[in-house]
Amino acid sequence: MPSASETLLLTTIFLLLIPPSHTTSSINNTCRDTCGTIPVKFPFGTGFGCGHPDFVRYIKCTDLDTLQFITGTGIYAISSIDYTSNTIIVTDPLMSTCSSMQNSGSFSLDKASPFTIREENIFVLLGCSTTSPVFDPSEDLCDTGSGSRVCRGLYSCKGVSGIGLQQNAPISTCCVYDDSVAGFGSGYALDLPKLQCSSYTSVYEFGDEGDPMKWRFGISLQYNDSYYTKPCKDCEASGGLCGFAGLDQSFACICRSGMNTTTNCFGQGYAWSGTLELKVQTKTIIGGFLLSWALLFVRSN
């Protein structure tokens, strides 16, 4: 049996062979750089602990690999993200389009949201009551200029039968919200029951203004990109994903090795897919016991 001093020496050698690390916690295995076919980059994340904490309550990747946008009025699919223009396109399954119209729910953005509705986005209210507050002449909420062409285009669609209207019905029940007075931007709410309208649609691009079947329907949102900092850039340069950890939701660099760090992933076992190579092997005998340890290095495939 080894003596007490030899046991202490064995323990000390073992501890010295463990490399130092500024690791904070184990990785949250939900952090990925894609959700379905959509690339997911900072400030977004695929789960809790991924991306920036201000976006966690709004963006989520489901178990079915669907990227979702969440507000107080519903859950909407994200169809695309443009990281160059800081824009996401969300689609409401109950929102009307030229090919299909039905009674819709409401849509809202809370004031704390890091998203705003883009200026080129046009909201159109369909099948509104003649007593709807949107037609109050003292409020002037509807765009009666170019908006009239949008209403005529939508009411020419066969899909209007879904909200109880005939094709090419009078556009007196249609309203294109005037974004200069209707409260677009942060803290926006589209409350259809209050507005006494059956449905709504949103157009973010006109492929052919004369053919509503070619219009692009969806809600175009701008997100705040001021969260992208140098620590996050350094993390991404090392192959990590930017996230957060702890009760204070402080910055964490999420590494492929399965660990989080406070800086970057260099020296953190960058890739588990690497090949282990034996470089140095040392043997010694203490108290009649043969000790053998090796220094291992990782070579990436």
CSV table of C-alpha atoms in Angstrom, one decimal:
chain,number,residue,atom,x,y,z
A,1,MET,CA,0.0,0.0,0.0
A,2,PRO,CA,1.3,3.5,-0.7
A,3,SER,CA,2.1,5.7,2.2
A,4,ALA,CA,0.1,8.9,3.0
A,5,SER,CA,2.7,11.1,1.4
A,6,GLU,CA,2.7,9.0,-1.8
A,7,THR,CA,-1.1,9.2,-1.8
A,8,LEU,CA,-0.9,12.9,-1.6
A,9,LEU,CA,1.6,13.0,-4.4
A,10,LEU,CA,-0.6,10.9,-6.6
A,11,THR,CA,-3.6,13.2,-5.9
A,12,THR,CA,-1.5,16.3,-6.7
A,13,ILE,CA,-0.2,14.8,-9.9
A,14,PHE,CA,-3.8,13.9,-11.0
A,15,LEU,CA,-5.0,17.4,-10.3
A,16,LEU,CA,-2.1,19.0,-12.2
A,17,LEU,CA,-2.9,16.9,-15.3
A,18,ILE,CA,-6.4,18.5,-15.5
A,19,PRO,CA,-6.1,21.6,-17.8
A,20,PRO,CA,-7.3,24.9,-16.3
A,21,SER,CA,-10.5,26.3,-17.7
A,22,HIS,CA,-12.7,29.4,-17.3
A,23,THR,CA,-15.8,27.2,-18.0
A,24,THR,CA,-19.1,28.5,-16.6
A,25,SER,CA,-21.5,25.7,-17.2
A,26,SER,CA,-22.5,22.8,-19.5
A,27,ILE,CA,-23.9,23.7,-22.9
A,28,ASN,CA,-27.6,23.9,-23.4
A,29,ASN,CA,-28.0,21.3,-26.1
A,30,THR,CA,-30.8,23.2,-27.8
A,31,CYS,CA,-28.4,25.8,-29.2
A,32,ARG,CA,-28.0,25.3,-32.9
A,33,ASP,CA,-27.2,27.5,-35.9
A,34,THR,CA,-30.2,26.5,-38.0
A,35,CYS,CA,-33.9,25.8,-37.4
A,36,GLY,CA,-35.3,23.8,-40.3
A,37,THR,CA,-33.9,25.6,-43.4
A,38,ILE,CA,-33.5,29.0,-41.7
A,39,PRO,CA,-30.0,30.0,-40.5
A,40,VAL,CA,-30.2,31.2,-36.9
A,41,LYS,CA,-27.6,33.9,-36.0
A,42,PHE,CA,-27.2,36.3,-33.1
A,43,PRO,CA,-29.2,38.0,-31.7
A,44,PHE,CA,-31.6,35.1,-32.2
A,45,GLY,CA,-31.3,31.6,-30.7
A,46,THR,CA,-33.0,28.3,-31.0
A,47,GLY,CA,-33.7,27.9,-27.3
A,48,PHE,CA,-33.2,29.3,-23.8
A,49,GLY,CA,-29.6,30.4,-23.2
A,50,CYS,CA,-29.0,30.9,-26.9
A,51,GLY,CA,-28.8,34.3,-28.6
A,52,HIS,CA,-29.5,37.5,-26.7
A,53,PRO,CA,-31.8,37.3,-23.7
A,54,ASP,CA,-34.0,40.2,-24.9
A,55,PHE,CA,-35.1,38.0,-27.9
A,56,VAL,CA,-35.7,34.7,-26.0
A,57,ARG,CA,-39.4,35.4,-25.3
A,58,TYR,CA,-40.1,36.2,-29.0
A,59,ILE,CA,-38.1,33.6,-31.0
A,60,LYS,CA,-38.2,29.9,-30.6
A,61,CYS,CA,-37.3,26.8,-32.6
A,62,THR,CA,-39.9,24.0,-32.0
A,63,ASP,CA,-39.2,20.3,-31.8
A,64,LEU,CA,-40.5,20.1,-35.4
A,65,ASP,CA,-37.8,22.5,-36.5
A,66,THR,CA,-40.1,25.4,-37.1
A,67,LEU,CA,-38.9,28.9,-36.2
A,68,GLN,CA,-41.6,30.8,-34.4
A,69,PHE,CA,-42.3,34.4,-33.5
A,70,ILE,CA,-44.3,34.8,-30.3
A,71,THR,CA,-46.4,37.8,-29.2
A,72,GLY,CA,-49.2,38.3,-26.8
A,73,THR,CA,-51.8,37.7,-29.6
A,74,GLY,CA,-50.4,34.5,-31.0
A,75,ILE,CA,-47.6,32.3,-32.4
A,76,TYR,CA,-46.5,32.9,-35.9
A,77,ALA,CA,-44.2,31.1,-38.3
A,78,ILE,CA,-41.0,32.9,-39.4
A,79,SER,CA,-40.7,32.3,-43.2
A,80,SER,CA,-37.3,34.1,-43.6
A,81,ILE,CA,-34.7,36.3,-42.0
A,82,ASP,CA,-32.5,38.8,-43.8
A,83,TYR,CA,-29.5,39.5,-41.6
A,84,THR,CA,-28.2,42.2,-43.9
A,85,SER,CA,-31.3,44.4,-43.5
A,86,ASN,CA,-32.1,43.1,-40.0
A,87,THR,CA,-35.6,42.0,-41.2
A,88,ILE,CA,-37.8,39.0,-40.4
A,89,ILE,CA,-40.9,37.9,-42.2
A,90,VAL,CA,-43.6,36.3,-40.1
A,91,THR,CA,-46.8,34.7,-41.4
A,92,ASP,CA,-50.1,34.5,-39.5
A,93,PRO,CA,-52.0,31.3,-40.4
A,94,LEU,CA,-55.3,33.1,-40.0
A,95,MET,CA,-54.3,36.1,-42.1
A,96,SER,CA,-56.1,36.5,-45.4
A,97,THR,CA,-54.4,36.4,-48.8
A,98,CYS,CA,-55.7,36.7,-52.3
A,99,SER,CA,-56.2,32.9,-52.6
A,100,SER,CA,-57.7,32.3,-49.2
A,101,MET,CA,-59.6,34.7,-46.8
A,102,GLN,CA,-61.1,33.8,-43.5
A,103,ASN,CA,-61.9,35.5,-40.1
A,104,SER,CA,-58.6,36.5,-38.5
A,105,GLY,CA,-57.3,37.0,-35.0
A,106,SER,CA,-55.5,40.1,-33.8
A,107,PHE,CA,-51.8,41.1,-34.0
A,108,SER,CA,-49.8,43.1,-31.6
A,109,LEU,CA,-46.2,44.1,-30.6
A,110,ASP,CA,-45.6,45.2,-27.0
A,111,LYS,CA,-43.6,48.3,-26.3
A,112,ALA,CA,-40.7,46.4,-24.8
A,113,SER,CA,-40.3,44.4,-28.0
A,114,PRO,CA,-37.0,44.8,-29.9
A,115,PHE,CA,-39.0,44.7,-33.1
A,116,THR,CA,-40.8,47.4,-35.1
A,117,ILE,CA,-43.0,47.1,-38.2
A,118,ARG,CA,-41.2,48.1,-41.3
A,119,GLU,CA,-42.5,51.2,-43.1
A,120,GLU,CA,-43.2,49.4,-46.4
A,121,ASN,CA,-45.5,46.9,-44.7
A,122,ILE,CA,-49.2,47.6,-45.5
A,123,PHE,CA,-52.0,46.4,-43.2
A,124,VAL,CA,-55.4,46.0,-44.8
A,125,LEU,CA,-58.6,45.5,-42.9
A,126,LEU,CA,-61.3,43.5,-44.7
A,127,GLY,CA,-65.0,43.0,-44.2
A,128,CYS,CA,-65.4,45.9,-41.7
A,129,SER,CA,-68.7,47.1,-40.4
A,130,THR,CA,-69.9,50.5,-41.7
A,131,THR,CA,-69.9,51.6,-38.1
A,132,SER,CA,-66.3,50.6,-37.6
A,133,PRO,CA,-64.1,53.3,-35.9
A,134,VAL,CA,-61.7,53.1,-38.8
A,135,PHE,CA,-64.2,55.0,-40.9
A,136,ASP,CA,-64.6,57.8,-38.4
A,137,PRO,CA,-64.1,60.9,-40.6
A,138,SER,CA,-62.5,62.8,-37.7
A,139,GLU,CA,-59.8,60.2,-37.3
A,140,ASP,CA,-58.8,59.7,-40.9
A,141,LEU,CA,-57.3,56.2,-40.3
A,142,CYS,CA,-57.7,54.9,-43.8
A,143,ASP,CA,-55.6,55.7,-46.8
A,144,THR,CA,-58.2,56.6,-49.5
A,145,GLY,CA,-55.6,57.4,-52.2
A,146,SER,CA,-53.3,54.5,-53.3
A,147,GLY,CA,-55.1,52.4,-50.6
A,148,SER,CA,-58.2,52.3,-52.8
A,149,ARG,CA,-56.3,50.4,-55.5
A,150,VAL,CA,-55.1,47.9,-52.9
A,151,CYS,CA,-58.7,47.3,-51.7
A,152,ARG,CA,-60.0,46.9,-55.2
A,153,GLY,CA,-57.2,44.4,-55.9
A,154,LEU,CA,-58.0,42.3,-52.9
A,155,TYR,CA,-61.7,42.4,-53.4
A,156,SER,CA,-61.1,41.1,-57.0
A,157,CYS,CA,-59.8,37.9,-55.5
A,158,LYS,CA,-61.9,34.8,-55.5
A,159,GLY,CA,-60.9,34.3,-51.9
A,160,VAL,CA,-63.2,37.0,-50.6
A,161,SER,CA,-66.0,34.5,-50.5
A,162,GLY,CA,-64.3,33.2,-47.4
A,163,ILE,CA,-65.4,36.3,-45.5
A,164,GLY,CA,-68.9,36.4,-47.0
A,165,LEU,CA,-68.3,38.8,-49.8
A,166,GLN,CA,-68.8,38.5,-53.5
A,167,GLN,CA,-65.9,38.9,-55.9
A,168,ASN,CA,-65.5,42.6,-56.9
A,169,ALA,CA,-67.7,43.7,-54.0
A,170,PRO,CA,-67.8,47.4,-53.1
A,171,ILE,CA,-64.6,48.4,-51.3
A,172,SER,CA,-66.5,50.5,-48.7
A,173,THR,CA,-65.8,47.7,-46.1
A,174,CYS,CA,-62.1,47.7,-46.8
A,175,CYS,CA,-59.5,50.0,-45.1
A,176,VAL,CA,-55.8,50.3,-45.8
A,177,TYR,CA,-54.4,51.6,-42.5
A,178,ASP,CA,-52.5,54.9,-42.9
A,179,ASP,CA,-49.2,54.2,-41.1
A,180,SER,CA,-48.7,57.9,-40.2
A,181,VAL,CA,-51.7,57.9,-37.9
A,182,ALA,CA,-52.5,54.2,-37.1
A,183,GLY,CA,-49.7,53.7,-34.6
A,184,PHE,CA,-47.3,51.5,-36.5
A,185,GLY,CA,-43.9,50.7,-35.0
A,186,SER,CA,-43.2,49.6,-31.4
A,187,GLY,CA,-46.2,49.0,-29.2
A,188,TYR,CA,-48.5,48.4,-32.1
A,189,ALA,CA,-51.9,46.6,-31.7
A,190,LEU,CA,-54.3,45.5,-34.4
A,191,ASP,CA,-57.5,44.6,-32.4
A,192,LEU,CA,-60.0,43.3,-35.0
A,193,PRO,CA,-63.0,42.9,-32.6
A,194,LYS,CA,-62.5,46.5,-31.4
A,195,LEU,CA,-62.2,47.7,-35.0
A,196,GLN,CA,-65.3,45.6,-36.1
A,197,CYS,CA,-63.5,44.0,-39.0
A,198,SER,CA,-63.7,40.3,-40.1
A,199,SER,CA,-60.2,39.9,-41.3
A,200,TYR,CA,-56.9,41.5,-42.1
A,201,THR,CA,-54.0,41.0,-44.4
A,202,SER,CA,-50.5,42.4,-44.6
A,203,VAL,CA,-48.5,43.0,-47.8
A,204,TYR,CA,-44.8,43.6,-47.6
A,205,GLU,CA,-44.0,43.6,-51.3
A,206,PHE,CA,-45.9,44.0,-54.5
A,207,GLY,CA,-44.5,41.7,-57.2
A,208,ASP,CA,-47.0,43.0,-59.7
A,209,GLU,CA,-49.3,45.7,-58.3
A,210,GLY,CA,-52.0,44.8,-60.8
A,211,ASP,CA,-52.1,41.1,-59.9
A,212,PRO,CA,-52.8,40.5,-56.2
A,213,MET,CA,-52.0,36.8,-56.7
A,214,LYS,CA,-48.3,37.9,-57.0
A,215,TRP,CA,-48.3,40.1,-53.9
A,216,ARG,CA,-46.2,38.9,-51.0
A,217,PHE,CA,-48.2,38.5,-47.9
A,218,GLY,CA,-46.7,38.5,-44.5
A,219,ILE,CA,-45.6,40.9,-41.7
A,220,SER,CA,-42.2,42.5,-42.2
A,221,LEU,CA,-40.5,43.3,-38.9
A,222,GLN,CA,-37.2,45.2,-38.3
A,223,TYR,CA,-35.2,44.1,-35.3
A,224,ASN,CA,-32.7,46.0,-33.2
A,225,ASP,CA,-29.2,44.9,-34.1
A,226,SER,CA,-27.3,47.0,-31.5
A,227,TYR,CA,-26.7,43.9,-29.4
A,228,TYR,CA,-23.9,42.6,-31.6
A,229,THR,CA,-20.7,43.3,-29.6
A,230,LYS,CA,-17.0,42.5,-29.9
A,231,PRO,CA,-17.1,39.5,-27.4
A,232,CYS,CA,-19.9,38.0,-29.5
A,233,LYS,CA,-17.8,38.5,-32.7
A,234,ASP,CA,-14.8,36.9,-31.0
A,235,CYS,CA,-16.9,34.0,-29.9
A,236,GLU,CA,-18.2,33.4,-33.4
A,237,ALA,CA,-14.7,33.7,-34.9
A,238,SER,CA,-13.7,30.8,-32.6
A,239,GLY,CA,-16.5,28.6,-33.8
A,240,GLY,CA,-18.9,29.2,-30.9
A,241,LEU,CA,-22.5,30.5,-30.7
A,242,CYS,CA,-23.3,33.6,-28.6
A,243,GLY,CA,-25.6,33.0,-25.7
A,244,PHE,CA,-26.1,33.8,-22.0
A,245,ALA,CA,-25.9,32.0,-18.7
A,246,GLY,CA,-26.6,32.4,-15.0
A,247,LEU,CA,-29.2,34.4,-13.1
A,248,ASP,CA,-27.8,37.6,-14.4
A,249,GLN,CA,-28.0,36.3,-18.0
A,250,SER,CA,-24.5,37.4,-18.6
A,251,PHE,CA,-22.7,36.7,-21.9
A,252,ALA,CA,-21.6,33.1,-22.6
A,253,CYS,CA,-19.8,31.7,-25.6
A,254,ILE,CA,-21.4,28.3,-26.4
A,255,CYS,CA,-18.8,25.9,-27.8
A,256,ARG,CA,-19.1,22.7,-29.8
A,257,SER,CA,-17.2,20.8,-27.2
A,258,GLY,CA,-20.3,21.0,-24.9
A,259,MET,CA,-19.1,23.7,-22.6
A,260,ASN,CA,-19.8,27.4,-22.2
A,261,THR,CA,-17.0,30.0,-21.6
A,262,THR,CA,-17.0,33.7,-20.8
A,263,THR,CA,-14.7,34.5,-23.8
A,264,ASN,CA,-14.3,32.2,-26.8
A,265,CYS,CA,-13.9,28.5,-27.7
A,266,PHE,CA,-10.2,28.5,-28.4
A,267,GLY,CA,-8.6,25.9,-26.1
A,268,GLN,CA,-12.0,24.5,-25.2
A,269,GLY,CA,-11.9,21.3,-27.3
A,270,TYR,CA,-13.2,23.1,-30.4
A,271,ALA,CA,-14.6,20.0,-32.1
A,272,TRP,CA,-15.5,16.6,-30.8
A,273,SER,CA,-15.2,15.2,-34.3
A,274,GLY,CA,-11.4,15.7,-34.1
A,275,THR,CA,-9.0,12.7,-34.0
A,276,LEU,CA,-7.1,12.1,-30.7
A,277,GLU,CA,-3.4,11.6,-31.2
A,278,LEU,CA,-1.0,10.3,-28.5
A,279,LYS,CA,1.9,12.7,-28.4
A,280,VAL,CA,3.8,12.2,-25.1
A,281,GLN,CA,3.7,9.3,-22.7
A,282,THR,CA,5.4,9.3,-19.3
A,283,LYS,CA,5.8,6.4,-16.8
A,284,THR,CA,7.0,6.4,-13.3
A,285,ILE,CA,6.8,4.1,-10.2
A,286,ILE,CA,5.7,5.4,-6.8
A,287,GLY,CA,5.3,3.0,-3.9
A,288,GLY,CA,5.4,0.0,-6.3
A,289,PHE,CA,2.6,1.3,-8.4
A,290,LEU,CA,3.2,2.0,-12.1
A,291,LEU,CA,1.8,5.3,-13.1
A,292,SER,CA,1.2,6.2,-16.8
A,293,TRP,CA,-0.2,9.3,-18.2
A,294,ALA,CA,-0.4,10.9,-21.6
A,295,LEU,CA,-0.7,14.4,-23.0
A,296,LEU,CA,-3.3,14.2,-25.7
A,297,PHE,CA,-3.9,16.7,-28.5
A,298,VAL,CA,-6.8,17.2,-30.8
A,299,ARG,CA,-6.4,17.4,-34.5
A,300,SER,CA,-9.5,18.6,-36.4
A,301,ASN,CA,-10.8,16.5,-39.2
